[in-house]
Short mmCIF file of C-alpha atoms in Angstrom, two decimals:
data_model
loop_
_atom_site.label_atom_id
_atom_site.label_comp_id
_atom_site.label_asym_id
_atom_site.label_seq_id
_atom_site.Cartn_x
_atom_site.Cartn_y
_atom_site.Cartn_z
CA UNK A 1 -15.35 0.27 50.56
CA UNK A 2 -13.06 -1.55 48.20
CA UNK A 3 -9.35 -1.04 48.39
CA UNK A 4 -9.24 1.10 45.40
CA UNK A 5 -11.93 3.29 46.20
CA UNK A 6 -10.31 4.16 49.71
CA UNK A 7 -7.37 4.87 48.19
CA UNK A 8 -8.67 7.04 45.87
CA UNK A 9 -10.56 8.63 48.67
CA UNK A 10 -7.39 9.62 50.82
CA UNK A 11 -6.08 11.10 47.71
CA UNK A 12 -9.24 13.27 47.04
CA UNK A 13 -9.07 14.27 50.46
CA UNK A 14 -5.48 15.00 50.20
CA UNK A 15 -6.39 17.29 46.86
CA UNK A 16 -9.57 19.00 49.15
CA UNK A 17 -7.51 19.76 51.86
CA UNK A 18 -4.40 21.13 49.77
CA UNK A 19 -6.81 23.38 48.00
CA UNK A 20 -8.39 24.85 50.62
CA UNK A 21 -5.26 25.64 52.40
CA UNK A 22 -5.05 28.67 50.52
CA UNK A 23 -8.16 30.46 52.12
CA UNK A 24 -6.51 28.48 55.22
CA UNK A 25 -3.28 30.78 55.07
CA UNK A 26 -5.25 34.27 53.41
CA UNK A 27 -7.39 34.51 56.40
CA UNK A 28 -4.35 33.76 58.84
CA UNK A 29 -2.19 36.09 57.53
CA UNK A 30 -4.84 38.84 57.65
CA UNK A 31 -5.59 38.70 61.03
CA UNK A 32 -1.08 38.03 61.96
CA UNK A 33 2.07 39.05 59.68
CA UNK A 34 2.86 36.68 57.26
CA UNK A 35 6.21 35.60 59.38
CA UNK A 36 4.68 35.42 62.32
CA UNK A 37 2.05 33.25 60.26
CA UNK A 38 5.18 31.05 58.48
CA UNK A 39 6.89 30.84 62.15
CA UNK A 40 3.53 29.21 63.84
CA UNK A 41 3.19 26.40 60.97
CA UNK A 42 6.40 25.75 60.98
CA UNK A 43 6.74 25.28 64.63
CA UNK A 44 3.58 23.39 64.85
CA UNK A 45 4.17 20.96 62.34
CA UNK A 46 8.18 20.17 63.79
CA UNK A 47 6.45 19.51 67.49
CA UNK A 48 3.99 17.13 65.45
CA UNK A 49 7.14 15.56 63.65
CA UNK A 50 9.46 15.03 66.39
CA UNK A 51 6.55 13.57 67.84
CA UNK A 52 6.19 10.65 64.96
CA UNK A 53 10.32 10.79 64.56
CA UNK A 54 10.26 10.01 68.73
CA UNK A 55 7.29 7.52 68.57
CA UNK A 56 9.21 5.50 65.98
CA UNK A 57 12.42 5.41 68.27
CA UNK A 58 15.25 5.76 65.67
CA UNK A 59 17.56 8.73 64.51
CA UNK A 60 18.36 10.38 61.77
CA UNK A 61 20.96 9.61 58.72
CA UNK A 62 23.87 11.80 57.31
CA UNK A 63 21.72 11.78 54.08
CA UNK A 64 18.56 13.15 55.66
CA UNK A 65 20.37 15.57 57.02
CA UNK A 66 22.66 16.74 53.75
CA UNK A 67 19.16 16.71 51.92
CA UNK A 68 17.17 17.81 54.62
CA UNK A 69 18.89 21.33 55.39
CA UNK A 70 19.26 22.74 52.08
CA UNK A 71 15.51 21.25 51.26
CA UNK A 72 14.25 23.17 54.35
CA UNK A 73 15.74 26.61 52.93
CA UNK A 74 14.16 26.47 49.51
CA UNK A 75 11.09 25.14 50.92
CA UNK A 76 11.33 28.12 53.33
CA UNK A 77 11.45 30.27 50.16
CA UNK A 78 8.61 29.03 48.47
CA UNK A 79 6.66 29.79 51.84
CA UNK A 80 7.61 33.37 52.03
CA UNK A 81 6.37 34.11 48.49
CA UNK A 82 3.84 32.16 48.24
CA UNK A 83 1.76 33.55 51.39
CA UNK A 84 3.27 37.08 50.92
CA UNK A 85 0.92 36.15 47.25
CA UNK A 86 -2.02 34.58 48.72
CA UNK A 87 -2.66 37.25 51.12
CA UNK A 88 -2.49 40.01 48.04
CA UNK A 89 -5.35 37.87 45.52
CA UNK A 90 -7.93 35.98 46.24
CA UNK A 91 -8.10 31.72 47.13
CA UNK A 92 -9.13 30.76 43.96
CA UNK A 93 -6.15 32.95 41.88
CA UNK A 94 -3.90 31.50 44.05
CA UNK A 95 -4.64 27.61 43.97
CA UNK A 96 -4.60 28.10 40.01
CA UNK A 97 -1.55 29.69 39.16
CA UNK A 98 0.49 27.82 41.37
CA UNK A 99 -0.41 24.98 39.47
CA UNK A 100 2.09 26.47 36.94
CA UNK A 101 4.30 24.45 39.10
CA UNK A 102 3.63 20.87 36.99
CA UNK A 103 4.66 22.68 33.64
CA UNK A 104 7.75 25.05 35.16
CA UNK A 105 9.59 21.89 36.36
CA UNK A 106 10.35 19.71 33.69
CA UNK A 107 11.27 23.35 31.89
CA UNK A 108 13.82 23.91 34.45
CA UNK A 109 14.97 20.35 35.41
CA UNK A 110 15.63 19.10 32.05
CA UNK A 111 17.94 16.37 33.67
CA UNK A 112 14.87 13.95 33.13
CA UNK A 113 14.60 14.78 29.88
CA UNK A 114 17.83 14.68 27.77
CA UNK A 115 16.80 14.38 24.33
CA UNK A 116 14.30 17.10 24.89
CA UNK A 117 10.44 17.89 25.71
CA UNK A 118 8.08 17.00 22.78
CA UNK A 119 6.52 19.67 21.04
CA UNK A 120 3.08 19.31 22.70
CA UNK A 121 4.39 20.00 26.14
CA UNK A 122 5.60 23.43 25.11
CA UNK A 123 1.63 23.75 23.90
CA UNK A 124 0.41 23.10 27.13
CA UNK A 125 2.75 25.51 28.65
CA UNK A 126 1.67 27.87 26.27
CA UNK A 127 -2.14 27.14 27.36
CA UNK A 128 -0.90 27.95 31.01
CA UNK A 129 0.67 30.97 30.10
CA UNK A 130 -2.18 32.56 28.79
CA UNK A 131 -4.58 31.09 31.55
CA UNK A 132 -2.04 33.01 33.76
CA UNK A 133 -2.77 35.86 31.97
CA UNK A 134 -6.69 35.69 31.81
CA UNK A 135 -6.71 35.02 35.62
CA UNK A 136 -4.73 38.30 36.34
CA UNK A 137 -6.99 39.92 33.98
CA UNK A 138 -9.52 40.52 36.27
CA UNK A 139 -12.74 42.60 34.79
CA UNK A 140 -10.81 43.46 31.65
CA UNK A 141 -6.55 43.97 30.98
CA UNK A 142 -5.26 45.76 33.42
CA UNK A 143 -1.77 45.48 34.79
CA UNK A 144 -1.70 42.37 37.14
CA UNK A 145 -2.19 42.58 41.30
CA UNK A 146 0.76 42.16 43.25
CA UNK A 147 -0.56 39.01 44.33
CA UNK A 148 -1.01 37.42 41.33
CA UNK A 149 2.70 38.26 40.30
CA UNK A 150 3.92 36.87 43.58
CA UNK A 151 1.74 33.47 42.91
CA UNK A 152 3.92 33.42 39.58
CA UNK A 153 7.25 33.87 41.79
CA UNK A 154 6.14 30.97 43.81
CA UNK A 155 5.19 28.51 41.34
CA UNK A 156 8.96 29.07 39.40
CA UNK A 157 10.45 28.74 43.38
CA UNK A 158 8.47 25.85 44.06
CA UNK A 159 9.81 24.01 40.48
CA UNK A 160 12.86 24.89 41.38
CA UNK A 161 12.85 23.25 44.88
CA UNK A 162 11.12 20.08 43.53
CA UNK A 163 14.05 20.05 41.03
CA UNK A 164 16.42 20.32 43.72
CA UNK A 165 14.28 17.25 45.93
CA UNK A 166 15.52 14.96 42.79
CA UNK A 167 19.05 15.87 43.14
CA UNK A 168 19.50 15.79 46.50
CA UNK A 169 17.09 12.45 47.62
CA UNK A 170 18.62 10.57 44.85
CA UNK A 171 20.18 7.14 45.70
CA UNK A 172 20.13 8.37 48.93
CA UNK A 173 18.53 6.80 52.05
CA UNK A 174 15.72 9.27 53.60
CA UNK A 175 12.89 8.64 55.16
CA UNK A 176 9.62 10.75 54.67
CA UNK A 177 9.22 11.68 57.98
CA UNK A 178 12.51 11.97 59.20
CA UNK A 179 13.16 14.05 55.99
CA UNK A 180 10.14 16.36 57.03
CA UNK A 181 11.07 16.83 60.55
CA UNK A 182 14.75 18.30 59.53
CA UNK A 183 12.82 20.84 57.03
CA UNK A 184 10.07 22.08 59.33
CA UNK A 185 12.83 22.40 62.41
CA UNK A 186 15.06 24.78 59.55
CA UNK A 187 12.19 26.44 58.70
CA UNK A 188 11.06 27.40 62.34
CA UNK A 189 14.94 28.42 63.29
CA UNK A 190 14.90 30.44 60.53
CA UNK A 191 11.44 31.97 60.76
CA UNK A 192 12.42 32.50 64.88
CA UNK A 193 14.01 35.44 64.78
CA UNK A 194 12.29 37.62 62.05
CA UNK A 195 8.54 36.66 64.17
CA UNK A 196 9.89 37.53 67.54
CA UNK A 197 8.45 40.92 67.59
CA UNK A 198 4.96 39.44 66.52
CA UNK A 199 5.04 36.63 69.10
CA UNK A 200 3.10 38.53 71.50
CA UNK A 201 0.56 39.62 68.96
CA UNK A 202 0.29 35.17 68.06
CA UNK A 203 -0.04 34.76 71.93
CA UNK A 204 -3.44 37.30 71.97
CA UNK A 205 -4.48 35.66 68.48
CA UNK A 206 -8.36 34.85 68.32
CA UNK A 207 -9.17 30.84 68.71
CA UNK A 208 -10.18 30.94 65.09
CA UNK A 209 -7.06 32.40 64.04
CA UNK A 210 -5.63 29.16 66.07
CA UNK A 211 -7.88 27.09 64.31
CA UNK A 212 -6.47 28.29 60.97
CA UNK A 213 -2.73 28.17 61.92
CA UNK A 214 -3.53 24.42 63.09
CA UNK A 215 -5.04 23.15 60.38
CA UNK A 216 -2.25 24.72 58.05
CA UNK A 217 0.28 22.87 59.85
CA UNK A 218 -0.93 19.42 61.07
CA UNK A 219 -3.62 18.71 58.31
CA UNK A 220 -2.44 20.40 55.15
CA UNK A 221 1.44 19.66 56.02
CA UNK A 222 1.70 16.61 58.62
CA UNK A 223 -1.38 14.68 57.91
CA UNK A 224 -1.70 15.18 53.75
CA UNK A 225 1.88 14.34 53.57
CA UNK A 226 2.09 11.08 54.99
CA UNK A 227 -1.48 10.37 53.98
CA UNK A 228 -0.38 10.93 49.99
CA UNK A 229 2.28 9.00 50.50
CA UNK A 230 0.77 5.92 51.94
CA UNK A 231 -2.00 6.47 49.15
CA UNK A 232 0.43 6.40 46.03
CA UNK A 233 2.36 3.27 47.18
CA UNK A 234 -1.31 1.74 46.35
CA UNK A 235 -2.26 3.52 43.12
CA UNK A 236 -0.84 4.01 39.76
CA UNK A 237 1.00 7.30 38.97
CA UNK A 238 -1.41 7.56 36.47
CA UNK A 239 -4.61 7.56 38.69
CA UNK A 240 -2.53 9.22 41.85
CA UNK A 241 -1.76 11.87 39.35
CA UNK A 242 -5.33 13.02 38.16
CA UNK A 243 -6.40 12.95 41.76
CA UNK A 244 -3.96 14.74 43.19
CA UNK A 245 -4.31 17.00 40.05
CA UNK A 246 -7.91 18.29 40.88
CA UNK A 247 -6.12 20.31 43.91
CA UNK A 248 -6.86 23.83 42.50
CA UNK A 249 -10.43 22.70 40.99
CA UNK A 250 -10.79 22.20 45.15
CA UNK A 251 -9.16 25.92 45.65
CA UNK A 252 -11.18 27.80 43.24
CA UNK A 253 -14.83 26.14 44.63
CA UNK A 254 -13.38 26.87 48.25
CA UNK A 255 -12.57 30.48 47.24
CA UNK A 256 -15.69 30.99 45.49
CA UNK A 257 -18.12 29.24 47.86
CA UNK A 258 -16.54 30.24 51.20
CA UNK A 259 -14.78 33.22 50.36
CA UNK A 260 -16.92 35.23 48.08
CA UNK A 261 -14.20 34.98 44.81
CA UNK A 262 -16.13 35.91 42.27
CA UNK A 263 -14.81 34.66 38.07
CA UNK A 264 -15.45 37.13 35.54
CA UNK A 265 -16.22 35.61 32.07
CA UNK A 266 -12.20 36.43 31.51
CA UNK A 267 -10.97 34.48 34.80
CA UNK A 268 -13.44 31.93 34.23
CA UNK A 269 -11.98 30.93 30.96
CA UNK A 270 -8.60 31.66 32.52
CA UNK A 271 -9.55 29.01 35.36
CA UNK A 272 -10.49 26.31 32.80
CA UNK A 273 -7.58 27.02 30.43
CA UNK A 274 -5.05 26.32 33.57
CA UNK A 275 -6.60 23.35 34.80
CA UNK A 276 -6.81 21.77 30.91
CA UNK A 277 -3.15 23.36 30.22
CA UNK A 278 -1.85 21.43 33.58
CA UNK A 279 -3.69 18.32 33.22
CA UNK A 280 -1.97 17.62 29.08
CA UNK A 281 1.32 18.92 30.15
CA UNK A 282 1.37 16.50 33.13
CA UNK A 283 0.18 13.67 30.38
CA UNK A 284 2.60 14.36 27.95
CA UNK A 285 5.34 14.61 30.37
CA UNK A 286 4.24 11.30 32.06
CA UNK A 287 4.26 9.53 28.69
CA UNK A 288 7.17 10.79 27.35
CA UNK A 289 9.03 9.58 30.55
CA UNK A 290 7.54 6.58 30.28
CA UNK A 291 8.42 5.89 26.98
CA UNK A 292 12.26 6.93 27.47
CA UNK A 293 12.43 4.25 30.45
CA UNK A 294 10.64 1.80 28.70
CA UNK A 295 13.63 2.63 25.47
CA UNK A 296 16.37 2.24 28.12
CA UNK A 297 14.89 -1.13 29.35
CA UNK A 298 15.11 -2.95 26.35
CA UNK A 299 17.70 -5.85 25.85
CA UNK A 300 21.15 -4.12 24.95
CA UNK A 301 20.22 -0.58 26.19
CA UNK A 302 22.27 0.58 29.58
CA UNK A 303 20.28 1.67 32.47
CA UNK A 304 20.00 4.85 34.02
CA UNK A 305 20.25 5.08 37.14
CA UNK A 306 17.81 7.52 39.69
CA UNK A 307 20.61 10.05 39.56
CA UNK A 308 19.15 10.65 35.89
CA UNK A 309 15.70 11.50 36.82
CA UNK A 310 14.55 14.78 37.01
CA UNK A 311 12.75 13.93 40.33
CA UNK A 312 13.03 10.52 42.18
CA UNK A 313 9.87 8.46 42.30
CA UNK A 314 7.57 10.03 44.78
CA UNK A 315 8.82 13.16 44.22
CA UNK A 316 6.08 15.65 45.02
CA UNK A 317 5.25 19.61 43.90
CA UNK A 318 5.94 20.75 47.62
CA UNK A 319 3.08 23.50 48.31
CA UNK A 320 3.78 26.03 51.29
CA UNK A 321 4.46 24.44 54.14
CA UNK A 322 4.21 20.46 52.91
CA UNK A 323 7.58 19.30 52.43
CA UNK A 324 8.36 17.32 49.46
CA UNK A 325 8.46 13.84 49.18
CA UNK A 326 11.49 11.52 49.04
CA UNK A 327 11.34 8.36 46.89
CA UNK A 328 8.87 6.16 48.05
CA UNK A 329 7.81 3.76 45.74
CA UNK A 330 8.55 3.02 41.99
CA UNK A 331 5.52 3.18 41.21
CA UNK A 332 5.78 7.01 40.95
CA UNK A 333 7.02 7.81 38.01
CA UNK A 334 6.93 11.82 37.16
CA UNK A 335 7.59 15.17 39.02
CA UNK A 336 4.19 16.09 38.12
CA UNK A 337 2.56 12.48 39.63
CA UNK A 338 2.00 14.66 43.26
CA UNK A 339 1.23 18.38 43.99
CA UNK A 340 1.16 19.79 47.02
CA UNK A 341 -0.48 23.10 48.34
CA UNK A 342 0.02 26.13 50.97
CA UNK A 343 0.78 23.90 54.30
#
């Protein structure tokens, strides 16, 4: 296998595993409360952490931890809706509307942009919107599932956190897995005390249940991490991008082959609408970023700086549970290069 193709590989394996993590975290919160669910990931994935942070025998930096706390609470956030959704609609609904996420964040971090979207963005938006609505339609309009709403919450949360990774990881020194230890050991203090009264319920949990909570926490948040982002310091944004985009293509075949989702003629237009709607407004974001840096570089035009990026290079669409990505290369080049799913 060549380099490129085992690059690409990791990458579709990082998409596969992202979109199945939202079956991952349905069936785990139906058989434990969702905190007690949100405590066990997080705690499993800081012991798996410390565990690299140790291994690599160095500390932490002021900056990781000025980005790292305030990271760890909005990241937090994104959790607690986000599962609180998943468990109230089915896989598939889930993995698609949170992929509102690569059209919400250039909306609301406009830092990256300051001249202004093009027109066709706000047309892919406006395909998204109205896959968002075909997906909650169901078997005809009706007024939308709790669920589906609370998949909505989470995808503006989660723009809004990946906003808030470009502000706070810019021209700053973090690295990614010192930055993801200080998140997932916030997330499990603050998850502690509200799961106390459930611990003994995670203690007589089934070994399946186990099985779920573990894969949640060390494959769809430890391992697809750091395997995305030693695949997109050997890729193109470009290529990393559509890859990493097919994440919830992957989370509506999970939920219809393993858990029984079923697409209406309405949802299943809804489901291709979000996926086309996603995949132009990431293009035309990419481009038109592109484009503006390309302007700036020119002979006789200043630089900008990383402050005046929406999102640093490497910057990733943190899903539940995966924390997002510090600069890593500049190579990435757009909030919307790297998603991330339920981990």
């Amino acid at each position: 296998m060549t380099d490129t193709r085992r690059t690409d590989a990791v990458l579709l394996l990082v998409a596969l595993v992202w979109g199945s993590s939202y079956l991952s975290a349905q069936t785990a919160a139906a058989a434990l409360p969702v905190l007690t669910v949100l405590f066990a990931r997080y705690a499993l994935s800081a012991v798996a952490c410390l565990g690299l942070v140790a291994a690599r025998r160095s500390r932490w930096s002021r900056d990781e931890w000025r980005a790292g706390v305030p990271l760890g609470l909005t990241q937090a956030a994104v959790l607690v809706v986000e599962t609180y959704g998943v468990a109230h609609t089915t896989a598939a609904n889930a993995g698609l509307i949170i992929s509102l996420t690569i059209v919400l964040t250039p909306l609301l971090d406009r830092s990256g942009h300051p001249g202004g979207l093009p027109p066709s963005f706000y047309a892919a938006a406006g395909v998204c919107v109205l896959a968002v609505g075909l997906l909650m339609s169901g078997n005809g309009f009706h007024a939308p599932r709790s669920g589906d709403l609370l998949m909505l919450a989470a995808a503006g949360v989660r723009a809004g956190h990946v906003a808030l990774v470009g502000r706070l990881t810019a021209r700053r020194a973090v690295r990614p897995v010192h930055l993801t230890a200080v998140q997932t050991l916030v997330g499990t203090a603050l998850f502690l005390p509200v799961a106390v009264s459930g611990l003994p319920e995670l203690g007589r949990a089934s070994g399946a249940t186990w099985v779920q909570l573990l894969y949640l926490a060390l494959l769809c948040s430890v391992f697809a991490f750091l395997a995305q982002t030693w695949a997109v310091q050997r890729t193109s944004a470009s290529r990393a991008s559509l890859l990493l985009g097919t994440e919830p293509v992957w989370a509506a075949l999970v939920g219809v082959t393993l858990a029984g989702d079923h697409f209406t003629p309405l949802t299943a237009l809804g489901a291709a609408l979000m996926v086309a709607g996603t995949y132009w407004g990431q293009a035309v974001e990419r481009r038109h970023r592109g484009g503006r840096a390309a302007v700036e570089m020119r002979p006789g035009a200043s630089a900008v700086g990383a402050a005046g990026s929406a999102t640093p290079p490497g910057a990733s669409a943190a899903r539940p549970g995966t924390p997002a990505m510090p600069p890593a290369t500049p190579r990435q080049d757009s909030p919307a290069t790297a998603q991330a799913g339920p981990s």
